[in-house]
Amino acid sequence: MTSFIIKRILLIIPIMFVVSFLVFSVLRLGPVDPAQAYLLNSRIPPTEEALKVTRVELGLDKPFFTQYAIWLKGAVTLDFGKSYMTKRDALGDLIYYFPTTLKITFLAMIMVIIVSIPLGILGAVKKDSIADKLVKLFSFIGVSTPSFWFGFLLIYLFALKLNILPPFGFDGISSYIMPILTLGLMSSAINIRITRTSFLEHINGRSAKYLKIHGVSNNTIMGKYVLKNSMIPVVTSLGMHFGELIGGAVVVEVLFALPGVGRYVVSSITNHDYPVIQCFMILMTAVFIIVNLIIDIIYVYLNPKIKYGSII
Amino acid sequence: MKEKLVSIKNLSAGTKYKQILNNISFDIYAGEILCLLGQSGSGKTMTASAILNILPENVEKTSGRILYGEKEFHSGIYGSYISSIMQNPAACFDNVFTMEEQIKDILKANNKDYSQEKMCNILEKVSLTNQQDILNSYPYQLSGGMLQRVMIAVALSLESRVIIADEPTSDLDVLGQREILDLILKLKNENSAVLMITHNLSVVKHMADRIIVMENGSIVDDFNKDELHNNKRHPYTQKLIKANESQYINKWNISFGEYNAKM
């Protein structure tokens, strides 16, 4: 297990390197001159002279690979350059906004886990009962409801009509409830289906039947054997949903006017603020890799086939 | 007089649209091997599944009774009464748990000693060496033959009086088949009854005391082994015997006569 984790951690280095190169290159493929964007953001007329000075100032006059090497050298020491808009350290700005986004994402992830796994299991164990039909209905509605529309409905009901939750902005813990529900709904609905299907498959599996024939109690079969087996695809799916949740957080931050990284990055993209976009991409890659590393470790625990070879 | 262990009375089962088992009745006696013979799809495995109460989801028992001695056999009377050696052993054990955990849970559920020593002993009974390694292994790390032996070991350790063996040799090579069949004979010698499901006539000839032939979910013939080549056999039984004697089919079967002669 330790060597598996070490290998996965070491793998982060080349992944980050490739991502950093791709991000740096793709941004520079765009039609917009960053020096011009910088000047416009600074409200300076982009004259030929001003553009020339700015290019030198920002290091844009150097060859592509030299620019990349300089940027990479800085990135290794966590210096991602200064934002064209705020003139502040890009990483510092993102670190200021990032906790809100991460908080929403992780809380939505927790919601997905505590809603989808029990409901999926309930649907499987009580297959074709009223409970199962309600679970399927919830899952169907959840999958087919657009997040932003669901967010509006929540605001209308809980903020405007019932007046029990704040509609916008950050005003204590209650401000997180509607954003989390909005963000987690679709992933929960999808995961309910995955959990239900996986659980059903293993309830009717031959190994469960063999144990049943030999008198092992239903509680042991369900709670130990079927549960562990059925969690393998669920954990894989949760890993993929994390990326979706982070992406969805941007919409939710706009909808509920939360001071998250999403809104800041969207405005950076509009203003061609390269240092911020590059720093954001690197940060997101790091978070995504770490979350997937955790998912992989859980996966190895659940599925021993990954860590052991055959003894035959 | 032979002790009657299990009675199947007028057992019928089917899906919403199709009848799969039609009025099946037979008894299983202590110390005998009863072979259920028939083509694929004749209802052999379904009969065993009905006895074990593990019918597929869409199949229901529509009528009939299953008695263990004089006692009605409901779901929940397993393990110590009836044990099973199923086909495709790799799918019968759970690949995310070690063999030790699975055997331990079975022994525990049947109030048997599940100490490390006891588990090694039961594996030794079926000639498995490196018992501790096997206990520490996951099922996918063991061969089909090893897993079949573990199933037999479980049946032996539970001291089940009735063992249902569904195509126990289907995935094994000739030597593996021979070893498993010898172990099943050992179960019979311990005064257990074995209900063996097979479509392999050579295995039937070697193992059976009594043979029941099934066709399309019904019993068409029920006779002792020495009556196998009797002219009064049901036409379907005669057809099966003829087909099995043809070269094409026989190359996949073991001829015990030849095997013994070479040994």
XYZ file of C-alpha atoms in Angstrom:
575
model
C 0.000 0.000 0.000
C 2.795 2.427 0.968
C 4.649 1.860 -2.301
C 1.366 2.364 -4.194
C 0.848 5.739 -2.472
C 4.469 6.795 -3.028
C 4.202 5.857 -6.723
C 0.994 7.845 -7.078
C 2.518 10.871 -5.314
C 5.585 10.750 -7.565
C 3.286 10.589 -10.564
C 1.921 14.001 -9.584
C 5.178 15.668 -10.737
C 4.988 14.724 -14.455
C 1.215 15.306 -14.520
C 1.643 18.816 -13.123
C 4.459 19.486 -15.576
C 2.364 18.416 -18.588
C -0.680 20.359 -17.361
C 1.398 23.485 -16.772
C 2.848 23.306 -20.298
C -0.559 22.706 -21.894
C -2.188 25.562 -19.988
C 0.673 27.934 -20.793
C 0.620 26.987 -24.489
C -3.140 27.000 -25.000
C -3.502 30.453 -23.445
C -0.934 31.832 -25.848
C -2.719 30.340 -28.840
C -5.556 32.833 -28.326
C -5.984 35.830 -30.640
C -5.718 38.389 -27.847
C -2.417 40.112 -27.095
C -1.910 39.867 -23.305
C 0.032 43.132 -23.298
C -2.985 44.866 -24.818
C -5.298 43.229 -22.287
C -2.953 44.367 -19.506
C -3.010 47.955 -20.737
C -6.776 47.980 -21.191
C -7.236 46.619 -17.662
C -4.937 49.352 -16.404
C -6.966 51.926 -18.402
C -3.868 52.918 -20.453
C -4.350 53.503 -24.196
C -2.627 50.590 -26.033
C -0.289 52.649 -28.222
C 2.594 50.959 -30.055
C 5.064 52.456 -27.552
C 3.036 51.396 -24.523
C 2.593 47.872 -25.930
C 6.359 47.566 -26.509
C 7.180 48.665 -22.949
C 4.504 46.388 -21.478
C 5.735 43.363 -23.427
C 9.222 43.912 -22.007
C 7.803 44.490 -18.528
C 5.720 41.296 -18.643
C 8.492 39.294 -20.332
C 6.322 38.721 -23.419
C 9.098 39.853 -25.752
C 11.136 36.703 -25.006
C 10.815 33.448 -27.005
C 7.954 31.123 -25.983
C 10.088 28.483 -24.249
C 12.077 31.147 -22.352
C 8.790 32.639 -21.132
C 7.629 29.184 -20.072
C 10.916 28.433 -18.282
C 10.768 31.730 -16.374
C 7.132 31.123 -15.429
C 7.820 27.501 -14.413
C 10.794 28.561 -12.259
C 8.524 30.989 -10.451
C 5.678 28.450 -10.187
C 7.982 25.927 -8.496
C 8.532 28.480 -5.725
C 4.779 29.257 -5.741
C 5.319 32.606 -7.471
C 2.714 32.596 -10.260
C 3.117 36.277 -11.106
C 0.858 39.255 -10.459
C -2.745 39.613 -11.618
C -3.157 42.052 -14.524
C -6.360 43.312 -12.939
C -5.638 43.591 -9.238
C -1.820 43.898 -9.529
C -1.679 41.584 -6.550
C -0.037 38.183 -6.281
C -2.200 35.732 -8.341
C -1.809 32.882 -5.846
C -2.607 35.195 -2.938
C -5.839 36.294 -4.624
C -6.873 32.724 -5.365
C -6.029 31.567 -1.843
C -8.304 34.331 -0.588
C -11.255 33.091 -2.670
C -10.501 29.365 -2.782
C -11.722 28.278 0.688
C -15.343 29.243 -0.073
C -15.316 27.217 -3.298
C -13.656 24.232 -1.660
C -16.042 24.422 1.287
C -19.080 24.374 -1.031
C -17.611 21.570 -3.127
C -16.670 19.350 -0.191
C -19.954 19.955 1.606
C -21.830 19.111 -1.611
C -19.708 15.957 -1.893
C -20.623 14.982 1.678
C -24.273 15.606 0.808
C -23.935 13.368 -2.266
C -22.466 10.577 -0.119
C -24.976 10.750 2.714
C -27.962 11.063 0.408
C -27.113 8.771 -2.487
C -25.618 5.739 -0.730
C -28.415 5.126 1.822
C -31.157 5.891 -0.716
C -29.527 3.684 -3.366
C -29.260 0.828 -0.865
C -32.859 1.369 0.277
C -34.048 1.209 -3.327
C -32.141 -2.030 -3.919
C -33.116 -3.770 -0.695
C -36.794 -2.776 -1.051
C -36.850 -3.290 -4.812
C -40.230 -2.544 -6.446
C -41.724 -1.314 -3.147
C -43.194 2.171 -2.652
C -39.889 3.256 -1.062
C -38.011 2.106 -4.163
C -40.450 3.910 -6.439
C -40.020 7.135 -4.428
C -36.238 6.776 -4.591
C -36.432 6.267 -8.368
C -38.734 9.279 -8.713
C -36.351 11.463 -6.693
C -33.443 10.237 -8.788
C -35.337 10.891 -12.023
C -36.286 14.432 -10.960
C -32.751 15.120 -9.716
C -31.126 13.999 -12.951
C -33.455 16.021 -15.138
C -33.488 19.280 -13.137
C -30.999 21.969 -14.257
C -28.961 23.155 -11.250
C -29.467 26.883 -11.786
C -33.248 26.444 -12.107
C -33.332 24.348 -8.930
C -31.315 27.108 -7.237
C -33.900 29.704 -8.289
C -36.698 27.493 -6.947
C -34.915 27.178 -3.604
C -34.399 30.942 -3.396
C -38.057 31.527 -4.240
C -39.318 29.044 -1.658
C -36.926 29.349 1.290
C -35.785 32.960 0.946
C -38.701 34.826 -0.590
C -41.766 32.847 0.522
C -40.745 31.217 3.804
C -37.991 33.714 4.614
C -35.942 31.177 6.550
C -32.712 31.217 4.537
C -30.639 34.133 3.227
C -31.062 34.459 -0.560
C -27.604 35.796 -1.465
C -24.145 36.409 -0.080
C -22.453 34.955 2.936
C -24.340 35.285 6.195
C -23.312 32.392 8.442
C -23.665 28.658 8.019
C -27.265 28.904 6.764
C -25.898 30.621 3.624
C -24.368 27.299 2.567
C -27.589 25.269 2.664
C -29.123 26.329 -0.649
C -25.836 26.393 -2.620
C -24.987 22.885 -1.393
C -28.447 21.525 -2.243
C -28.244 23.143 -5.681
C -24.774 21.820 -6.336
C -25.302 18.315 -4.954
C -28.710 17.488 -6.420
C -27.686 16.102 -9.792
C -24.651 14.172 -8.533
C -26.777 12.676 -5.732
C -29.418 11.584 -8.222
C -26.842 9.946 -10.501
C -25.133 8.218 -7.598
C -28.407 6.862 -6.247
C -28.849 5.014 -9.528
C -25.288 3.701 -9.520
C -25.548 2.542 -5.886
C -28.929 0.888 -6.454
C -27.833 -0.951 -9.594
C -24.544 -2.076 -8.077
C -26.207 -3.254 -4.859
C -28.868 -5.186 -6.792
C -26.228 -6.849 -8.939
C -24.389 -8.144 -5.894
C -27.488 -9.120 -3.896
C -28.317 -11.527 -6.725
C -24.698 -12.558 -7.273
C -23.534 -16.153 -6.948
C -21.228 -15.424 -4.022
C -24.131 -13.962 -2.005
C -26.202 -17.035 -2.889
C -23.409 -19.386 -1.803
C -23.211 -17.648 1.578
C -27.007 -17.715 1.905
C -27.144 -21.438 1.141
C -24.642 -22.019 3.914
C -26.652 -20.166 6.515
C -24.839 -16.822 6.683
C -27.325 -14.211 7.902
C -28.857 -11.665 5.585
C -27.393 -8.855 7.700
C -23.848 -10.178 7.250
C -24.353 -10.767 3.528
C -25.817 -7.290 2.937
C -23.836 -5.269 5.471
C -20.467 -6.837 4.765
C -20.227 -8.622 1.424
C -22.746 -6.837 -0.787
C -21.962 -3.399 0.654
C -18.206 -3.597 0.085
C -18.596 -4.980 -3.439
C -21.218 -2.486 -4.485
C -19.129 0.443 -3.275
C -16.423 -0.163 -5.914
C -18.261 1.555 -8.813
C -19.759 4.112 -6.421
C -16.326 5.275 -5.253
C -15.134 5.521 -8.862
C -18.176 7.599 -9.702
C -17.656 9.877 -6.679
C -14.145 10.638 -7.907
C -15.523 11.759 -11.252
C -18.293 13.760 -9.613
C -15.774 15.812 -7.681
C -14.643 17.455 -10.915
C -18.258 18.140 -11.846
C -18.943 19.647 -8.443
C -15.983 22.036 -8.649
C -17.120 23.098 -12.122
C -20.704 23.479 -10.890
C -19.522 25.581 -7.943
C -18.824 28.425 -10.385
C -22.503 28.549 -11.412
C -23.642 28.297 -7.814
C -21.299 31.094 -6.676
C -22.746 33.381 -9.334
C -26.323 32.362 -8.490
C -25.945 32.910 -4.744
C -23.399 35.757 -4.978
C -20.839 33.877 -2.897
C -17.256 35.162 -2.733
C -15.752 32.054 -4.300
C -12.957 31.519 -6.760
C -15.398 30.824 -9.604
C -16.566 34.388 -10.067
C -13.013 35.704 -9.748
C -11.705 33.288 -12.372
C -14.580 33.964 -14.786
C -13.723 37.671 -14.669
C -10.010 36.791 -15.115
C -10.838 34.810 -18.252
C -12.899 37.711 -19.624
C -9.991 40.079 -18.969
C -7.292 37.680 -20.265
C -5.559 37.771 -16.907
C -3.036 35.019 -17.745
C -1.215 34.741 -14.393
C -4.502 34.154 -12.563
C -5.826 31.642 -15.124
C -2.537 29.717 -15.107
C -2.375 29.682 -11.323
C -6.023 28.610 -11.083
C -5.507 25.714 -13.499
C -2.466 24.483 -11.579
C -4.303 24.759 -8.280
C -7.338 22.903 -9.627
C -5.156 20.173 -11.091
C -3.454 19.745 -7.715
C -6.785 19.529 -5.863
C -8.197 17.118 -8.435
C -5.116 14.893 -8.261
C -5.183 14.815 -4.457
C -8.896 13.936 -4.374
C -8.367 11.209 -6.953
C -5.408 9.889 -4.979
C -7.691 9.551 -1.948
C -10.319 7.842 -4.133
C -7.663 5.449 -5.486
C -6.509 4.573 -1.974
C -10.114 3.783 -0.990
C -10.450 1.795 -4.214
C -7.403 -0.303 -3.377
C -8.872 -0.997 0.045
C -12.168 -2.079 -1.553
C -10.693 -4.080 -4.412
C -7.685 -6.222 -3.445
C -7.210 -7.315 -7.078
C -5.423 -4.018 -7.643
C -2.693 -4.610 -5.091
C -2.181 -8.371 -5.282
C -1.180 -10.630 -8.135
C -2.180 -14.268 -8.589
C -0.257 -16.856 -6.552
C -0.762 -19.500 -9.241
C -34.083 -49.681 4.903
C -32.434 -46.536 3.578
C -32.948 -43.308 5.496
C -34.927 -40.764 3.463
C -33.281 -37.357 3.875
C -35.107 -35.080 1.462
C -38.448 -35.386 -0.307
C -39.429 -33.202 -3.210
C -43.173 -33.339 -3.726
C -44.941 -31.960 -6.804
C -42.517 -29.093 -7.259
C -43.413 -26.613 -10.005
C -41.776 -23.290 -10.813
C -41.762 -20.772 -13.603
C -41.747 -17.193 -14.731
C -44.831 -15.114 -15.488
C -44.765 -16.379 -19.047
C -43.256 -19.829 -18.926
C -43.453 -22.955 -16.790
C -39.911 -24.181 -16.086
C -40.431 -27.078 -13.667
C -43.473 -29.331 -13.967
C -44.587 -31.380 -11.005
C -41.163 -32.686 -9.953
C -41.204 -35.386 -7.277
C -38.350 -37.513 -5.977
C -36.659 -38.563 -2.746
C -33.005 -38.411 -1.765
C -31.681 -41.169 0.510
C -28.677 -41.241 2.845
C -25.524 -42.771 1.395
C -26.570 -42.498 -2.226
C -25.536 -40.392 -5.149
C -28.556 -39.357 -7.163
C -27.683 -37.922 -10.560
C -29.953 -35.504 -12.347
C -29.224 -36.007 -16.019
C -30.436 -34.017 -18.972
C -29.565 -31.557 -21.673
C -28.819 -27.922 -20.945
C -32.108 -26.168 -20.253
C -33.865 -29.328 -19.086
C -34.401 -27.888 -15.594
C -31.669 -29.650 -13.592
C -30.087 -26.525 -12.116
C -33.508 -24.931 -11.621
C -34.558 -27.957 -9.559
C -31.465 -27.565 -7.387
C -32.075 -23.815 -7.101
C -35.653 -24.456 -5.991
C -34.446 -26.897 -3.327
C -31.874 -24.356 -2.127
C -34.366 -21.477 -2.368
C -32.072 -19.502 -4.661
C -34.305 -19.315 -7.712
C -33.515 -16.455 -10.101
C -35.370 -13.220 -9.450
C -37.992 -13.689 -12.157
C -38.697 -17.345 -11.339
C -41.144 -18.372 -8.624
C -42.003 -21.657 -7.020
C -45.680 -22.092 -7.939
C -46.418 -25.280 -6.033
C -44.897 -28.207 -4.219
C -43.175 -29.015 -0.958
C -39.608 -29.724 0.022
C -39.252 -31.857 3.134
C -36.120 -32.492 5.126
C -37.003 -35.742 6.859
C -40.538 -34.986 7.968
C -39.870 -31.272 8.364
C -40.968 -28.733 5.742
C -37.897 -27.073 4.300
C -38.317 -23.302 4.502
C -35.798 -20.626 3.683
C -33.341 -20.411 6.545
C -32.761 -24.126 7.124
C -29.408 -24.280 5.411
C -25.797 -24.986 6.126
C -25.837 -27.890 8.487
C -28.688 -29.526 6.571
C -27.882 -28.887 2.954
C -24.609 -27.767 1.453
C -23.825 -26.941 -2.122
C -20.920 -27.416 -4.490
C -21.739 -25.054 -7.287
C -20.499 -24.828 -10.855
C -18.101 -22.025 -11.779
C -16.478 -21.867 -8.310
C -14.629 -18.641 -9.121
C -17.967 -16.808 -9.129
C -19.170 -18.454 -5.913
C -16.628 -16.831 -3.634
C -16.357 -13.133 -3.046
C -13.224 -11.703 -4.598
C -12.879 -8.778 -2.207
C -12.670 -10.942 0.928
C -10.054 -13.522 1.830
C -10.953 -17.206 1.893
C -10.433 -17.139 5.653
C -13.076 -14.462 6.182
C -15.605 -16.291 4.025
C -15.038 -19.739 5.517
C -15.050 -18.216 9.005
C -18.430 -16.521 8.402
C -19.936 -19.795 7.167
C -18.614 -21.778 10.143
C -19.700 -19.046 12.563
C -23.221 -18.980 11.097
C -23.494 -22.723 11.694
C -22.071 -22.600 15.240
C -18.970 -24.550 14.242
C -15.443 -24.053 15.521
C -13.847 -21.369 13.348
C -10.389 -21.304 14.854
C -7.404 -21.023 12.542
C -6.417 -24.604 13.365
C -9.880 -25.966 12.579
C -9.975 -24.158 9.244
C -6.556 -25.562 8.303
C -7.776 -29.039 9.300
C -10.816 -28.897 7.059
C -8.673 -27.858 4.100
C -6.286 -30.711 4.840
C -9.218 -33.157 4.626
C -9.599 -32.326 0.939
C -5.834 -32.704 0.332
C -5.111 -29.000 0.065
C -1.574 -28.190 1.079
C -0.322 -24.764 2.264
C -3.604 -24.299 4.085
C -2.555 -21.017 5.704
C -1.634 -19.546 2.311
C -5.013 -20.571 0.935
C -6.810 -18.990 3.885
C -4.893 -15.758 3.351
C -5.624 -15.757 -0.388
C -8.389 -14.062 -2.270
C -10.549 -16.390 -4.424
C -9.198 -15.020 -7.704
C -5.731 -16.119 -6.622
C -6.783 -19.786 -6.486
C -7.512 -22.218 -9.311
C -10.978 -23.613 -10.077
C -9.974 -27.016 -8.713
C -8.724 -25.514 -5.438
C -11.963 -23.585 -5.010
C -14.051 -26.717 -5.700
C -12.057 -28.488 -2.989
C -12.708 -25.617 -0.594
C -16.442 -25.999 -1.303
C -16.222 -29.701 -0.535
C -14.228 -28.890 2.601
C -16.992 -26.520 3.700
C -19.610 -29.234 3.109
C -17.518 -31.707 5.120
C -16.941 -29.297 7.981
C -20.644 -28.463 8.262
C -21.392 -32.204 8.334
C -24.289 -31.529 5.964
C -26.346 -34.646 5.303
C -27.355 -33.513 1.827
C -24.942 -32.090 -0.716
C -26.082 -30.608 -3.978
C -23.300 -30.684 -6.556
C -24.165 -28.723 -9.684
C -21.793 -29.612 -12.534
C -18.910 -29.769 -10.028
C -16.385 -30.798 -12.655
C -17.419 -28.613 -15.577
C -14.472 -26.213 -15.416
C -11.767 -28.732 -14.553
C -9.192 -30.739 -16.471
C -9.396 -34.527 -16.480
C -7.183 -35.067 -13.437
C -8.961 -32.291 -11.558
C -12.313 -33.889 -12.398
C -11.140 -37.231 -11.102
C -9.927 -35.754 -7.799
C -13.153 -33.833 -7.202
C -15.297 -36.867 -8.014
C -13.272 -38.970 -5.564
C -13.910 -36.373 -2.869
C -17.625 -36.460 -3.641
C -17.538 -40.240 -3.255
C -15.925 -39.615 0.135
C -18.923 -37.442 1.089
C -21.242 -40.292 0.116
C -19.235 -42.710 2.232
C -19.803 -40.461 5.249
C -23.506 -41.365 4.881
C -24.448 -38.096 3.244
C -26.702 -37.949 0.223
C -25.392 -36.301 -2.910
C -27.677 -34.818 -5.540
C -25.420 -34.438 -8.531
C -26.376 -32.434 -11.558
C -24.587 -33.246 -14.757
C -24.994 -33.770 -18.458
C -21.918 -35.958 -18.600
C -22.898 -39.619 -18.916
C -19.386 -40.865 -18.128
C -19.530 -39.096 -14.784
C -22.998 -40.528 -14.200
C -21.809 -44.070 -14.937
C -18.925 -43.683 -12.513
C -20.742 -41.931 -9.693
C -24.485 -42.558 -9.648
C -26.449 -44.988 -7.574
C -29.689 -43.700 -9.005
C -30.402 -41.589 -12.088
C -33.235 -39.204 -12.808
C -33.534 -37.941 -16.375
C -35.143 -34.576 -17.014
C -36.530 -33.161 -20.217
C -38.206 -29.754 -20.602
C -38.658 -29.321 -16.869
C -40.216 -32.732 -16.247
C -38.864 -36.020 -14.953
C -39.060 -38.581 -17.754
C -37.075 -41.434 -16.216
C -36.011 -42.577 -12.753
C -33.936 -45.763 -12.396
C -30.951 -47.431 -10.736
C -27.544 -47.263 -12.406
C -27.522 -50.929 -13.455
C -30.714 -50.298 -15.439
C -29.033 -47.671 -17.608
C -28.791 -49.812 -20.736
C -32.134 -51.472 -20.209
C -34.297 -51.455 -23.349
C -37.261 -50.217 -21.349
C -35.591 -46.842 -20.827
C -37.505 -43.745 -21.909
C -36.752 -42.817 -25.564
C -35.191 -39.526 -24.402
C -32.811 -41.414 -22.077
C -31.847 -43.734 -24.931
C -31.260 -40.703 -27.145
C -28.977 -39.164 -24.509
C -26.997 -42.400 -24.141
C -26.591 -42.693 -27.909
C -25.498 -39.067 -28.263
C -22.993 -39.459 -25.468
C -21.484 -42.525 -27.075
C -20.806 -40.683 -30.312
C -17.193 -39.657 -30.838
C -17.873 -35.914 -30.998
C -19.420 -35.698 -27.559
C -17.159 -38.279 -25.996
C -13.970 -36.385 -26.703
C -15.050 -33.817 -24.116
C -15.934 -36.438 -21.510
C -13.748 -38.603 -19.367
C -13.993 -42.284 -19.894
C -13.204 -43.752 -16.506
C -12.604 -47.160 -17.999
C -9.780 -45.815 -20.126
C -8.504 -43.621 -17.328
C -8.295 -46.539 -14.887
C -6.618 -48.757 -17.460
C -3.849 -46.211 -17.994
C -3.237 -45.699 -14.268
